[in-house]
Coordinates of C-alpha atoms in Angstrom, one line a residue:
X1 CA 107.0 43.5 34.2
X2 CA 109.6 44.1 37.0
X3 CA 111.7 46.9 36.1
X4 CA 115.9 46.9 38.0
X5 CA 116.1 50.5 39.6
X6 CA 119.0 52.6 38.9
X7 CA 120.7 54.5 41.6
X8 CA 121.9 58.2 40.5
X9 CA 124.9 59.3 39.4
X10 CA 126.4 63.0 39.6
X11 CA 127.2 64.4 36.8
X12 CA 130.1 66.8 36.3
X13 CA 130.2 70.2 37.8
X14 CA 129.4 73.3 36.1
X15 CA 131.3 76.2 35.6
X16 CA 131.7 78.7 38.2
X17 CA 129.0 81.3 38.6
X18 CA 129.2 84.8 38.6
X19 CA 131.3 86.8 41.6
X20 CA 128.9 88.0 44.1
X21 CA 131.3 91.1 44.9
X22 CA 133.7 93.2 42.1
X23 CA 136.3 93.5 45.0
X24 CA 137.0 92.6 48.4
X25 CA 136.9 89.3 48.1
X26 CA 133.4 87.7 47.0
X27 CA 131.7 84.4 46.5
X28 CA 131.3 82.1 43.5
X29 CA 129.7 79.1 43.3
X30 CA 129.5 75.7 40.8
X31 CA 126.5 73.2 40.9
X32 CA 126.0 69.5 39.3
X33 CA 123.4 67.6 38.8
X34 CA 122.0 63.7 40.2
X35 CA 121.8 62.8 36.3
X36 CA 124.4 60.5 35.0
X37 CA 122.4 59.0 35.3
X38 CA 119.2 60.3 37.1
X39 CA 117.4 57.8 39.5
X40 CA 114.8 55.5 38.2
X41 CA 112.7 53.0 39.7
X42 CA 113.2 53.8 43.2
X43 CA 116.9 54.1 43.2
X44 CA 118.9 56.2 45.3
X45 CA 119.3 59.8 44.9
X46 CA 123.1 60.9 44.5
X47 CA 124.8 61.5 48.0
X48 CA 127.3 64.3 48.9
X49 CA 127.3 67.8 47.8
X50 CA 125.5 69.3 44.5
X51 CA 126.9 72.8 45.2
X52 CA 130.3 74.1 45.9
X53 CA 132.0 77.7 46.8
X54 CA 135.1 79.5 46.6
X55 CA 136.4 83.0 46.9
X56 CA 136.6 85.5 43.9
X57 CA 138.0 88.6 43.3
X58 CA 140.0 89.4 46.4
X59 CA 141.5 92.2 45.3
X60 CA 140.9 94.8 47.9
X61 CA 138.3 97.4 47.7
X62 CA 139.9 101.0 47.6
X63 CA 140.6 102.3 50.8
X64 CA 138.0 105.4 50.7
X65 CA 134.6 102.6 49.6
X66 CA 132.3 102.0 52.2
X67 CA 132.0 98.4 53.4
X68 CA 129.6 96.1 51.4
X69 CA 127.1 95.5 54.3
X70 CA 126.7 99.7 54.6
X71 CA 125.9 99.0 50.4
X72 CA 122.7 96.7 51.6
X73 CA 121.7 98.5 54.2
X74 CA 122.2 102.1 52.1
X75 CA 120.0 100.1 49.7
X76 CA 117.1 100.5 51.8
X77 CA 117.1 104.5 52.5
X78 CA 114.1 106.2 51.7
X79 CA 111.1 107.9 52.9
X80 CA 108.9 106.1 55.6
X81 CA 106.0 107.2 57.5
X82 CA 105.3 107.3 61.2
X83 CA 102.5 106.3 62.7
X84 CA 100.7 109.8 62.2
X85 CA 101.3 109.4 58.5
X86 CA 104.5 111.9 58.4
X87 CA 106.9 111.0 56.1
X88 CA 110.2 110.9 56.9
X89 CA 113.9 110.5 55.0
X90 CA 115.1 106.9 56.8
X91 CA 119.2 106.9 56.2
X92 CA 119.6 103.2 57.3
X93 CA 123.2 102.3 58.4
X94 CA 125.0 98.5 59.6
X95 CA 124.0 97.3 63.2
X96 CA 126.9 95.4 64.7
X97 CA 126.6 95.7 68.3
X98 CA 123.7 93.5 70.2
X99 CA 123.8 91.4 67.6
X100 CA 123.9 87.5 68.5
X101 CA 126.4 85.1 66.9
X102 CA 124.2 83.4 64.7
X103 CA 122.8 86.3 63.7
X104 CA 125.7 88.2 62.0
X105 CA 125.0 87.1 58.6
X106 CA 121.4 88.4 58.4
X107 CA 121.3 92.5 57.1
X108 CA 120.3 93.7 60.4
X109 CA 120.2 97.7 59.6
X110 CA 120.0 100.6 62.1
X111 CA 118.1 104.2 61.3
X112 CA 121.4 106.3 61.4
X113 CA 120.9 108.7 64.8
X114 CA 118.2 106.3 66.6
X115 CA 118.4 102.9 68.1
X116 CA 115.7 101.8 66.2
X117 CA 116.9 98.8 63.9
X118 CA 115.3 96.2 61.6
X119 CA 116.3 92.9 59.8
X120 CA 115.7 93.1 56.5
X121 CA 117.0 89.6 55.3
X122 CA 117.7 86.5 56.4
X123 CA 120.9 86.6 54.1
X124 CA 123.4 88.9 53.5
X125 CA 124.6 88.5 50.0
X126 CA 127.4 86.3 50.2
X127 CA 131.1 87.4 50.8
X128 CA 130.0 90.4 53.2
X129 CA 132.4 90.1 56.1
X130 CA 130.4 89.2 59.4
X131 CA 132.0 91.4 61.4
X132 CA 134.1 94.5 60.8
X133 CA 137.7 93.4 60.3
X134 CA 137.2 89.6 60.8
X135 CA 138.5 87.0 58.8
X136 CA 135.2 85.5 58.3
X137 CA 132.4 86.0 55.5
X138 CA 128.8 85.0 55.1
X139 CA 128.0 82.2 52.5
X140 CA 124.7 81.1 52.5
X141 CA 123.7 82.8 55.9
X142 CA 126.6 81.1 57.5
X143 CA 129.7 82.7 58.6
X144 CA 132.5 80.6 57.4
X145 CA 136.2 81.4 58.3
X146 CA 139.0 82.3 55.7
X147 CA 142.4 83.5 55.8
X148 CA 143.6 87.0 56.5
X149 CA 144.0 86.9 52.5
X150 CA 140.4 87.1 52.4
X151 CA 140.6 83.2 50.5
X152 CA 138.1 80.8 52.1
X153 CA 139.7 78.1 53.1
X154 CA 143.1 79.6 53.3
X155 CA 145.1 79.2 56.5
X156 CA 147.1 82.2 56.4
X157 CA 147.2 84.2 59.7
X158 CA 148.8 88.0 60.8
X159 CA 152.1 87.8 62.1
X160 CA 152.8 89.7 65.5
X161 CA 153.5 92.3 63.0
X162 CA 150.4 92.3 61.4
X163 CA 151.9 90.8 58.0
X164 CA 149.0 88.6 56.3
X165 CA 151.4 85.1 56.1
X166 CA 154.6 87.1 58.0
X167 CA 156.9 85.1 59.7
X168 CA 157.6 87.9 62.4
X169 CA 160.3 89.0 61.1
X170 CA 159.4 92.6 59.9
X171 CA 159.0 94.3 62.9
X172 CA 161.6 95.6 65.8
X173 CA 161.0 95.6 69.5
X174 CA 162.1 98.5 71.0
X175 CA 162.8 98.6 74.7
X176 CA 163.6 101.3 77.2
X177 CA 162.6 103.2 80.6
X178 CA 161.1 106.4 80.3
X179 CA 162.8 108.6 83.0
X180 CA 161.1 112.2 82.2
X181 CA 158.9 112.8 85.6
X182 CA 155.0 113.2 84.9
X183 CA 153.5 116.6 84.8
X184 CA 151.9 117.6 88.7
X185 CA 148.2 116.0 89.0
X186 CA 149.0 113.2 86.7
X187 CA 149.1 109.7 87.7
X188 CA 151.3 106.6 85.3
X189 CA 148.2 104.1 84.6
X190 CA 149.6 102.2 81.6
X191 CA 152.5 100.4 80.8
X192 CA 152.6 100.5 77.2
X193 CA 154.8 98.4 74.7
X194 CA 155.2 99.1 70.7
X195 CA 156.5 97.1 67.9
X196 CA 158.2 99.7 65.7
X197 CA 157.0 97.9 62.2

């Protein structure tokens, strides 16, 4: 007996998962499922995403907390041996420089006073920043872009006075000439402007 197949259907989305960080702007996600109905019969699965993100908890970390990357690779310290069997305390700290685009959202950690360095994941846990001070954070091993509100998908850039969503209007430029001759044996090198914020 021929039987018609059914094509999927997705079925609503979930809740929203737990926060991947407590502050400093983590990662939640939602899922649904190809089951409203499911496929039968050699129909098609459901197309487009089963799985979104957003940002959570973006509440800045206090200013004395270490960043969350140091927390993975901190993770990790303990005693290793060498290869003559002597153990030794291993205080593993972020590696940043030398390390390739793609590769910024993989926990690439450094022995703290050597140059020694090993990856020890793929993955970051999601919502580490994937550089220092970037408006960018890992989800998924990929280093997707936010604003500099820390909310993914958020457009808001620094103003030229380095207000998150400023409209440049917080600062005062200050100009002058400096007249005061230099000291004997010292040579001008630098022009240099401020913005008095």
């Amino acid at each position: 007996m021929f039987q018609a197949s059914n094509h999927g259907n997705w079925g609503s989305w979930g809740p929203w998962g737990q926060c991947s960080r407590t502050c400093g702007g983590g990662v939640q996600f939602a899922y649904r499922h190809c089951n409203n109905p499911a496929p039968r019969n050699n129909g098609r699965y459901c197309t487009g995403k089963r799985a979104i993100y957003r940002s959570c908890n973006v509440t800045p970390c206090p200013a004395n907390a270490k960043s969350f990357r140091q927390e993975q690779c901190e993770a990790r310290n303990g005693y290793q041996s060498d290869a003559k069997g002597v153990k030794t305390f291993v205080e593993w700290v972020p590696k940043y420089a030398g390390v390739l685009p793609g590769d910024v959202c993989k926990l690439t950690c450094r022995a703290k006073g050597t140059g020694y360095y090993v990856v020890f994941s793929q993955k970051v846990t999601d919502g580490t920043e994937c550089r220092p001070y970037s408006n960018s954070v890992c989800v998924r091993g990929k280093c997707i872009r936010t604003g500099c509100d820390g909310i993914i998908g958020s457009k808001l850039q620094y103003d030229k006075c380095g207000v998150c969503g400023g409209d440049n209007s917080s600062c005062t430029k200050v100009m002058g000439t400096f007249t005061k001759k230099s000291p004997k044996n010292y040579i001008a090198c630098a022009l240099l402007h401020f913005l008095v914020v």
